[in-house]
Coordinates of C-alpha atoms and ligand atoms in Angstrom, one line a residue:
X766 CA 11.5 11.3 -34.7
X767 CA 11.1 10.4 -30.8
X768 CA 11.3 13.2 -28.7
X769 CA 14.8 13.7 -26.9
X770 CA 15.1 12.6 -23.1
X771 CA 15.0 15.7 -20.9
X772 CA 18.8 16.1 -19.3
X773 CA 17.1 15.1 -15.4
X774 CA 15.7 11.8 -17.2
X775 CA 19.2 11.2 -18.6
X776 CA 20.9 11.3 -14.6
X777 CA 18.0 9.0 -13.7
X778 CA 17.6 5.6 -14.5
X779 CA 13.9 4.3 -14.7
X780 CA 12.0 3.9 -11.2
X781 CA 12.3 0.1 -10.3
X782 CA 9.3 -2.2 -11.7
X783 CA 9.5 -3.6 -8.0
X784 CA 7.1 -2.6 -6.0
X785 CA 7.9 -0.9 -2.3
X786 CA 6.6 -2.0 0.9
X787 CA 6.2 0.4 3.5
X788 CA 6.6 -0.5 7.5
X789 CA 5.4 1.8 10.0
X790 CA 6.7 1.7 13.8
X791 CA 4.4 2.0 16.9
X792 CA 7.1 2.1 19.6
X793 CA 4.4 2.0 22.6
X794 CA 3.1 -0.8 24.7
X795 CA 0.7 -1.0 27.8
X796 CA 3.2 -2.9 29.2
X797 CA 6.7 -4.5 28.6
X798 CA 6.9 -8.6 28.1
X799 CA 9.8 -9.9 29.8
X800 CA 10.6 -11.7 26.7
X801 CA 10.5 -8.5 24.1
X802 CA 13.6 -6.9 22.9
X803 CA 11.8 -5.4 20.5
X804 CA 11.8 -1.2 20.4
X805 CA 9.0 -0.8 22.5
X806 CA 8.2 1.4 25.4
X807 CA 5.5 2.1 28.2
X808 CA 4.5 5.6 28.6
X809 CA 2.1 7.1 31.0
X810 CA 0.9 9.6 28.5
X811 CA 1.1 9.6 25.0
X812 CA 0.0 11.9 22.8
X813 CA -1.2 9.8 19.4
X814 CA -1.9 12.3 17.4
X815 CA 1.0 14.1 17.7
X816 CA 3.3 10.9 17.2
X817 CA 0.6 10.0 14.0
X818 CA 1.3 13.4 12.8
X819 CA 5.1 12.7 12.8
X820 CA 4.6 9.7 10.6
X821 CA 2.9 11.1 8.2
X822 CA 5.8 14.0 8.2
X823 CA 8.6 11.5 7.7
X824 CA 5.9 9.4 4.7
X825 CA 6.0 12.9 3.1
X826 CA 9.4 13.5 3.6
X827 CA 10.5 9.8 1.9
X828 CA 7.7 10.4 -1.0
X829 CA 9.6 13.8 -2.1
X830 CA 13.0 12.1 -1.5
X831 CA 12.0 9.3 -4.6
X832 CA 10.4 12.0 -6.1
X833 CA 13.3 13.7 -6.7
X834 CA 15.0 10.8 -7.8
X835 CA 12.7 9.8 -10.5
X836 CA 11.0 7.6 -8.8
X837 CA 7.3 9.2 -7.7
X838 CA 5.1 7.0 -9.0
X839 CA 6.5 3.5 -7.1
X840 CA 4.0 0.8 -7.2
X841 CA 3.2 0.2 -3.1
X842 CA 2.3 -3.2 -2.1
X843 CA 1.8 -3.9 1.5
X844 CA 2.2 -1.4 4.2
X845 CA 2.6 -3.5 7.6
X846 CA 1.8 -1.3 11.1
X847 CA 4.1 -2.6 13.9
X848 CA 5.1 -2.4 16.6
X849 CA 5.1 -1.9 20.3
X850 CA 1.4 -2.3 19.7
X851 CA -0.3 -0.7 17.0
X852 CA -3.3 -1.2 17.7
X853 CA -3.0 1.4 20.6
X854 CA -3.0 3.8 17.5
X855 CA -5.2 6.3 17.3
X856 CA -7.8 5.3 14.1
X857 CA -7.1 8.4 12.5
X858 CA -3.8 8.3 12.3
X859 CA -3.8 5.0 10.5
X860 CA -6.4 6.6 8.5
X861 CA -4.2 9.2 7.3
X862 CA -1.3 7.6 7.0
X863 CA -3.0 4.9 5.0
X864 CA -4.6 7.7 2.7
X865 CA -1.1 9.2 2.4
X866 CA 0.7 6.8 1.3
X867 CA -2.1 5.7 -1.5
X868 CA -1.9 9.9 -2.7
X869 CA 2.2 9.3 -2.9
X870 CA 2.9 5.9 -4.3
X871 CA 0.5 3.8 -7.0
X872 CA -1.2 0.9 -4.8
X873 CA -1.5 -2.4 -6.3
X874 CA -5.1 -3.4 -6.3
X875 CA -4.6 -6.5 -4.2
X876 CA -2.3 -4.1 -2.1
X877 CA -2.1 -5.9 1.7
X878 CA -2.4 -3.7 4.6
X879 CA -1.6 -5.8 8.5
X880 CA -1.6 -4.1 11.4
X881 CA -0.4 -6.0 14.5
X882 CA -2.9 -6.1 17.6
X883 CA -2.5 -6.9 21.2
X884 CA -5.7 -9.4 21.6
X885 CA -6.9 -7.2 24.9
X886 CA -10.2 -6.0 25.2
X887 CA -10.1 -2.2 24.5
X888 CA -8.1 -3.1 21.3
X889 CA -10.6 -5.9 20.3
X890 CA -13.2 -3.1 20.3
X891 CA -11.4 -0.9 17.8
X892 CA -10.7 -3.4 15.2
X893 CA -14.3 -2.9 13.4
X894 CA -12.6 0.8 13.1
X895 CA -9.1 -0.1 11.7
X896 CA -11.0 -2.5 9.0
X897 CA -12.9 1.0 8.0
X898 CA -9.4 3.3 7.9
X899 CA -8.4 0.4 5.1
X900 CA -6.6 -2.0 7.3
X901 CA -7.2 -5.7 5.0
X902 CA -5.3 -7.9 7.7
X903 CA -4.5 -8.5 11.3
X904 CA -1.6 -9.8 12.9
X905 CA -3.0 -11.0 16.7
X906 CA -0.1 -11.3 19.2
X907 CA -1.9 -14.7 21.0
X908 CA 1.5 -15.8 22.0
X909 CA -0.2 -18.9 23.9
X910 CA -4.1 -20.6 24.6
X911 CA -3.4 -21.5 27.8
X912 CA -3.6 -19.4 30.9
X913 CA -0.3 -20.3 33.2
X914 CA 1.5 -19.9 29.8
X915 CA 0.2 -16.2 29.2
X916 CA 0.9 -15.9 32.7
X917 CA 4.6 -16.6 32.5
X918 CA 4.7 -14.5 29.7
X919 CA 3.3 -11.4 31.1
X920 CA 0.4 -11.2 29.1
X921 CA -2.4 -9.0 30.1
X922 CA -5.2 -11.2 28.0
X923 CA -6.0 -15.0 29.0
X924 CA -6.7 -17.4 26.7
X925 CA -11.0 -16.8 26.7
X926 CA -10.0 -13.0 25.4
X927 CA -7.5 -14.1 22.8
X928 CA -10.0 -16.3 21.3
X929 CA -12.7 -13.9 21.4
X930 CA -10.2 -11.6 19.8
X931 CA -9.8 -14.1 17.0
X932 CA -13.2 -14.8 16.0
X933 CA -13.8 -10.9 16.1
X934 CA -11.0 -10.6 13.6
X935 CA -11.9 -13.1 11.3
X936 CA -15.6 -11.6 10.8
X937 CA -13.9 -8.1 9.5
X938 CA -10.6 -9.2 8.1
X939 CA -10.6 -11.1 4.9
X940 CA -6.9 -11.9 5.4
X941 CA -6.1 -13.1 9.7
X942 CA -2.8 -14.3 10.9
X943 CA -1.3 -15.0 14.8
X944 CA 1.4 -15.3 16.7
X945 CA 2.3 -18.0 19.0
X946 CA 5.4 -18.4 21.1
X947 CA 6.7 -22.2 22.3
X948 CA 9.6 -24.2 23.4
X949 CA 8.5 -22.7 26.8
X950 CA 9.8 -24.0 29.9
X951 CA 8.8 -27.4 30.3
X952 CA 6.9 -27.8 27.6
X953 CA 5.8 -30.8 26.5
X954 CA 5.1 -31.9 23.0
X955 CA 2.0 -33.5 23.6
X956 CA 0.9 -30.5 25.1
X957 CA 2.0 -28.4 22.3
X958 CA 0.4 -30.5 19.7
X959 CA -2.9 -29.9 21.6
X960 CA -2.3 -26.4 21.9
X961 CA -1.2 -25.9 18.3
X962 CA -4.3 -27.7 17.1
X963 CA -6.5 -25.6 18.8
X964 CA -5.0 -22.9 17.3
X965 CA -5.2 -24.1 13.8
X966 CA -9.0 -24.8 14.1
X967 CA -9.3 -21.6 14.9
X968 CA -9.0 -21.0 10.9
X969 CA -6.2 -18.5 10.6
X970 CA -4.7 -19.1 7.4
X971 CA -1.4 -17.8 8.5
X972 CA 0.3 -17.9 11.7
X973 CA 4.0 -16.9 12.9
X974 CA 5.1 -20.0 15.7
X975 CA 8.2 -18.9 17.5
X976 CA 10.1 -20.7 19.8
X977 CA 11.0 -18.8 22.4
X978 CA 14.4 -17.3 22.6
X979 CA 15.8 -15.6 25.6
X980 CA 17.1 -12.0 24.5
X981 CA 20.1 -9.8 25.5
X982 CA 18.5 -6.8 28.3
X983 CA 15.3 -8.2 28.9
X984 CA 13.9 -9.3 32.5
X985 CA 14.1 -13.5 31.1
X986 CA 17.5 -12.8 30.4
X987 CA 18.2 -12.3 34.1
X988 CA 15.7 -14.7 35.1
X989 CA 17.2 -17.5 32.7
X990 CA 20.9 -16.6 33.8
X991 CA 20.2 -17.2 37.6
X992 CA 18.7 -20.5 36.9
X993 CA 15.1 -19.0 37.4
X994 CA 13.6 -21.7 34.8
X995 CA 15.2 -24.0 31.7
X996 CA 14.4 -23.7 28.3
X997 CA 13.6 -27.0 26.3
X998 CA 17.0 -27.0 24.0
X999 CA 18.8 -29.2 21.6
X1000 CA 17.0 -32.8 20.6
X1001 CA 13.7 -31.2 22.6
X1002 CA 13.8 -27.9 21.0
X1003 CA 13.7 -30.2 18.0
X1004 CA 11.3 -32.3 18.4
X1005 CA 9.1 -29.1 19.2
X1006 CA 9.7 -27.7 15.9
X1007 CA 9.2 -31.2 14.1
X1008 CA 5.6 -31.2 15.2
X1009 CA 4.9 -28.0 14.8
X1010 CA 5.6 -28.6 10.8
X1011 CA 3.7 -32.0 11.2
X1012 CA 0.5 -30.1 12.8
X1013 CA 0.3 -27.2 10.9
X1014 CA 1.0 -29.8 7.6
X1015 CA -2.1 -31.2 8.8
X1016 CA -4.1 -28.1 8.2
X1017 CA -3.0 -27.4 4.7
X1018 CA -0.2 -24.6 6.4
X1019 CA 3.1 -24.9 4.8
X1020 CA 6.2 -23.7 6.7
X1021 CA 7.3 -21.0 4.0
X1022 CA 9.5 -19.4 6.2
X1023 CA 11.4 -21.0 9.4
X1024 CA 9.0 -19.6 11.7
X1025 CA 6.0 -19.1 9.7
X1026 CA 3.3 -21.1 8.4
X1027 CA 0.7 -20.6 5.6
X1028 CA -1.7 -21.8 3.3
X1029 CA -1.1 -21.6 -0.4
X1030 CA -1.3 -17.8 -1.3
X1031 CA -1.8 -16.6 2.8
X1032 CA 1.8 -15.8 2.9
X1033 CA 2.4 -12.5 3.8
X1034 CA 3.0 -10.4 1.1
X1035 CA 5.1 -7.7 2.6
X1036 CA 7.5 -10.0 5.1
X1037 CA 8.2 -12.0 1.5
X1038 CA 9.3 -8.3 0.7
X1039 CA 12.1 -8.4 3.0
X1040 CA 13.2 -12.3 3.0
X1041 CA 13.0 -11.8 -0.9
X1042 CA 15.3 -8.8 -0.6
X1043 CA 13.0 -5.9 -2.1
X1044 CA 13.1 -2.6 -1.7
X1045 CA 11.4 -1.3 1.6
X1046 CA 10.4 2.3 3.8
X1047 CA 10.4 2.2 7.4
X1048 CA 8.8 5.1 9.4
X1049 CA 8.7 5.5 13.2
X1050 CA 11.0 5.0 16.2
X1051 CA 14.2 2.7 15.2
X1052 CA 12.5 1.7 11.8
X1053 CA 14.9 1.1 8.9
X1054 CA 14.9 1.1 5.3
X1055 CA 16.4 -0.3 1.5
X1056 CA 16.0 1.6 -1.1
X1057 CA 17.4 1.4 -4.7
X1058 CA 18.6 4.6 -5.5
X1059 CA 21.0 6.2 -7.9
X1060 CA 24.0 5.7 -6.1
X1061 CA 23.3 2.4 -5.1
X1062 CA 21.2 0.3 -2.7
X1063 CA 20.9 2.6 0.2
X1064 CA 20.5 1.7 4.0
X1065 CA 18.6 3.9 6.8
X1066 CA 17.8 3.8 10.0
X1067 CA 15.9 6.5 12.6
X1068 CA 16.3 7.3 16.0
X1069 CA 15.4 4.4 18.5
X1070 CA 14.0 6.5 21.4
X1071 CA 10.4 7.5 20.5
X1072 CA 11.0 11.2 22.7
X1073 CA 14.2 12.0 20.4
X1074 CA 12.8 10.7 17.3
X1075 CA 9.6 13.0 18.1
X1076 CA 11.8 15.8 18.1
X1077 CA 14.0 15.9 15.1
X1078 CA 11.1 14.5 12.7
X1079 CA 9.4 17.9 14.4
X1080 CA 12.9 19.6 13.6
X1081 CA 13.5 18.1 10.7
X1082 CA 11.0 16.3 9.0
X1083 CA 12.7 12.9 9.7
X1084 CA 14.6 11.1 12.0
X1085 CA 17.1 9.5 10.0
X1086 CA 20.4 8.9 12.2
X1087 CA 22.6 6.6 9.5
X1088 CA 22.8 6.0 6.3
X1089 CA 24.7 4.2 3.8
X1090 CA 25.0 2.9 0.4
X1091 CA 25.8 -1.2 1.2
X1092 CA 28.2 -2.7 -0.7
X1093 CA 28.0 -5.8 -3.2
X1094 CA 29.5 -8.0 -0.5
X1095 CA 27.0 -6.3 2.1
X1096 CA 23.7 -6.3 -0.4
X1097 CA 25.0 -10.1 -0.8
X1098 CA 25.2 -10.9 2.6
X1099 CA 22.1 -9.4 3.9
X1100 CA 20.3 -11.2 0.1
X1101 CA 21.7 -14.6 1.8
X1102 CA 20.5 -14.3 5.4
X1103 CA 17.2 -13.2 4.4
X1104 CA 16.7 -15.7 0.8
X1105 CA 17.5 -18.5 2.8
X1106 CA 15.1 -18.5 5.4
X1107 CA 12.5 -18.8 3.0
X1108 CA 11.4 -22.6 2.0
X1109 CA 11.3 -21.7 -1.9
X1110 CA 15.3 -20.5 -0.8
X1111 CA 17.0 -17.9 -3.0
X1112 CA 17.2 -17.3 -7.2
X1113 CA 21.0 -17.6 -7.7
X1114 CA 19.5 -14.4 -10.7
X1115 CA 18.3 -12.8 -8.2
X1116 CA 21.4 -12.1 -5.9
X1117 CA 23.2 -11.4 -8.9
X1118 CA 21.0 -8.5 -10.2
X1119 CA 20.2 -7.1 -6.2
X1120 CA 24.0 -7.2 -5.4
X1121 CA 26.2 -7.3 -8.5
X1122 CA 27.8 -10.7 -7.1
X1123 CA 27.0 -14.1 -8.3
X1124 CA 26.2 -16.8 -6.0
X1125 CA 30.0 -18.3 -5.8
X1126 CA 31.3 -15.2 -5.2
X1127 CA 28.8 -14.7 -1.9
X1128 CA 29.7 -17.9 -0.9
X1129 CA 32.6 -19.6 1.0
X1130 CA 32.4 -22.5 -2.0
X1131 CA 34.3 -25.0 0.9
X1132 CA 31.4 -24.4 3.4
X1133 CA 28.9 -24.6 0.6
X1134 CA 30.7 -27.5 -0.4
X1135 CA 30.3 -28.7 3.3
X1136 CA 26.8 -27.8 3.8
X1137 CA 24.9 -29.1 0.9
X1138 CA 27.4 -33.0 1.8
X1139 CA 25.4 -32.8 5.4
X1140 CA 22.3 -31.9 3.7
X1141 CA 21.8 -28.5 5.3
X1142 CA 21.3 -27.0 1.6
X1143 CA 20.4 -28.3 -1.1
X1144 CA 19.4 -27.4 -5.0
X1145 CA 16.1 -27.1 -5.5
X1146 CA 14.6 -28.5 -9.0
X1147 CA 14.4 -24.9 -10.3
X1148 CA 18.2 -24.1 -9.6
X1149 CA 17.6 -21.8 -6.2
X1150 CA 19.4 -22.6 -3.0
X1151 CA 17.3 -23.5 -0.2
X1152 CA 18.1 -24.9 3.2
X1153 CA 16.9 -28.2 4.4
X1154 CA 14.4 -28.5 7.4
X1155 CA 17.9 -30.3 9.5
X1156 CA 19.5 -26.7 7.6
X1157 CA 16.5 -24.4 8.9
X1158 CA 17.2 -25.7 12.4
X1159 CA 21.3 -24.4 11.9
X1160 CA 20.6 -21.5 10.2
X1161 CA 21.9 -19.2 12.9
X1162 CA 25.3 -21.4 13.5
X1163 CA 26.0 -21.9 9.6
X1164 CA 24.8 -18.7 8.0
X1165 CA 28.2 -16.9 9.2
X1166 CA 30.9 -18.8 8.6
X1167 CA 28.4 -20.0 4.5
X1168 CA 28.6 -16.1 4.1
X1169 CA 31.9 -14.1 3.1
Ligands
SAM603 C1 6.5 -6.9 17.7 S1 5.9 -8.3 18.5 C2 4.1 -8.3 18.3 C3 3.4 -7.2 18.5 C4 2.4 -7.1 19.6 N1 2.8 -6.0 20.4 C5 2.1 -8.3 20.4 O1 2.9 -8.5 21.4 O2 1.2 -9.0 20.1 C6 6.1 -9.6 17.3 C7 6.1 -11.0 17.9 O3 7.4 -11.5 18.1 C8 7.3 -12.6 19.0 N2 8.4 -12.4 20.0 C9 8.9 -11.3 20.5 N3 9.9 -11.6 21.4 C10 10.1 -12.9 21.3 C11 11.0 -13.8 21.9 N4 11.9 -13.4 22.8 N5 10.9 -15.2 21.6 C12 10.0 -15.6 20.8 N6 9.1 -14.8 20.2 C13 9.2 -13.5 20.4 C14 6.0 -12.5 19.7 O4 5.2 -13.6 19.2 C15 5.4 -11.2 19.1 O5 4.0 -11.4 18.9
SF4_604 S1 5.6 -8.6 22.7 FE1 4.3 -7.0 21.9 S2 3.2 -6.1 23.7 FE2 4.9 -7.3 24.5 S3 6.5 -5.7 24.8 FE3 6.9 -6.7 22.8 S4 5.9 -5.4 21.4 FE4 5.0 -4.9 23.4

């Protein structure tokens, strides 16, 4: 006769198969980009150590959460440091907290470990170090190849550094993606294509091409509203993005995502993570998580400010400032806006069994209705719904009023 359940394996249901990813915040920069509203700070001091050692409390502090649900033995993934600039880390701290999280969670053997680095000079000297604490992939913040562009974009490395940078990286890192931003001010597309080309024959097999967008707070955002420069916008924005498809098409890259590009198996495996909807940790400063849970799919997010967030994971062992267990019509939403970024679009199965709702019911049908007639969506041969390349430009305009 099988042996009876225990009563604590009856109240929990089997860990997800999924594997997790895990993201880990660096919220400190030399400097602030004018263009950044991401949650990054400058700091005279900063004591890395002490910050590394915080990590690792809220890593340990997750681990024995699962663990008490049941769920100690997750398969991990990727684990993606970023940031701010994580490659002002210190080594060891990546070290451990890389080491940690193998000693909590079951790694897969391929499992992908990025870490995102500024392509300056000190941090072109540590990367030989990161490879050895187990980073497998790095994520180079290029952002242009030509001077009066960095320039504008208050770069501290020119364009002689950021390819230096790059071939470094690619002799240690089996796996090498970077980050380039366009649509700049008067950019033209010949130019562009030049640039981009450059950039591809620097053999990345997987690079991130944003067009620049001007964000709420930051120094462009006064800049831009006092008539300080012009961004290229409608037809020219498009044309932009056309032949950025049509130049990285000619390298093998495929646009899996609207702003990223890749060749066949490069994607990366943890941002899939999120645009696929799995489950995911977030450490550090402002980082949030999903996790699948008993009561649901739960929602967290930590302190933003890195000072305040220092001192409750100290306090407290983490930093956690809001949580909450989303509801089908939120899990379905956020399944939506993330799914259909992605070129391979979203598994109508899939949003059923993440959120509980089939795909009508996340749906206004009329706007569906609407959107697939002007070809922003379409059915894919496999029955997923994907947006169109005219649909990928429109995401941000037909997204809310597509969702419930
Ligand atoms: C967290 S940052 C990268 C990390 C690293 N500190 C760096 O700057 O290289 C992620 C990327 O987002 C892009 N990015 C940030 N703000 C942007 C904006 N306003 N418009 C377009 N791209 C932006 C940049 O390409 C940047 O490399
Ligand atoms: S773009 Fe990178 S380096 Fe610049 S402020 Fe943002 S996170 Fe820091």
């Amino acid at each position: 006769m099988p042996a009876m359940p225990a009563a604590a394996d009856l109240l929990s249901p089997p860990a997800p198969a999924e594997p997790l990813a895990l993201y880990v915040h660096w919220p400190f920069c030399a400097a602030k980009c004018p263009y950044c509203d991401f949650n990054s700070h400058v700091r005279e001091r900063v004591d890395g150590m002490r910050y590394g050692e915080a990590l690792r409390r809220e890593l340990a502090y997750e681990a024995a959460r699962l663990a008490q649900q049941g769920q100690e033995r997750r398969k991990l993934a990727s684990i993606f440091f970023g940031g701010g600039t994580p490659s002002l880390m210190p080594t060891e701290a990546v070290a451990a907290i890389i080491a940690d999280a193998r000693r909590f969670f079951d790694a897969t053997p391929d499992i992908e470990i990025t870490l995102e680095a500024n392509p300056t000079s000190v941090e072109i000297a540590k990367l030989a170090e990161l490879r050895d604490a187990g980073v497998n992939r790095a994520s180079l913040g290029v952002q242009a190849l030509n001077n009066q562009a960095l320039g504008f974009l208050g770069r501290k490395h020119d364009a002689s550094q950021a390819i230096a940078a790059l071939e470094a990286a690619r002799s240690l890192f089996p796996r090498l993606s970077f980050d380039l931003i366009y649509a700049r001010p008067d950019q033209q597309e010949a130019e562009w294509r030049a640039e981009l080309r450059q950039a591809l024959a620097l053999a990345a097999d997987h690079l991130s091409l944003y067009q620049l967008t001007i964000e709420p707070g930051t120094r462009f955002a006064t800049e831009h509203a006092r008539g300080a420069f012009a961004l290229p916008e409608g037809d020219e924005a498009a044309a932009l993005y056309f032949a950025t498809g049509e130049e990285a098409a000619r390298f093998g890259l495929a646009p899996y995502e609207v702003s990223n590009y890749a060749k066949p198996g490069a994607e990366s495996r943890h941002n899939l993570a999120y645009w696929r909807y799995g489950d995911y940790l977030g450490i550090g400063a402002g980082a949030h998580q999903r996790l699948l849970l008993r009561e649901g799919l739960v929602a967290s997010r930590r302190h933003r400010g890195p000072e305040e967030w220092l001192a409750r994971v100290e306090a407290e062992g983490h930093a956690i400032t809001h949580t909450e267990t989303l509801s089908a019509t939120d899990r379905a939403r956020e399944a939506m806006l993330m799914g259909l970024r992605l070129s391979e679009g979203v598994d109508p199965a899939r949003i059923e069994a993440r959120t509980g709702l089939t795909l009508a019911e996340a749906v206004d049908p009329a706007m569906l209705a609407a959107c697939l007639d002007e070809d922003y969506l379409r059915w894919t041969e496999d029955g997923r719904l994907a947006a169109t390349w005219e649909g990928r430009l429109r995401l941000d305009a037909m997204l809310p009023v597509l969702l419930r």
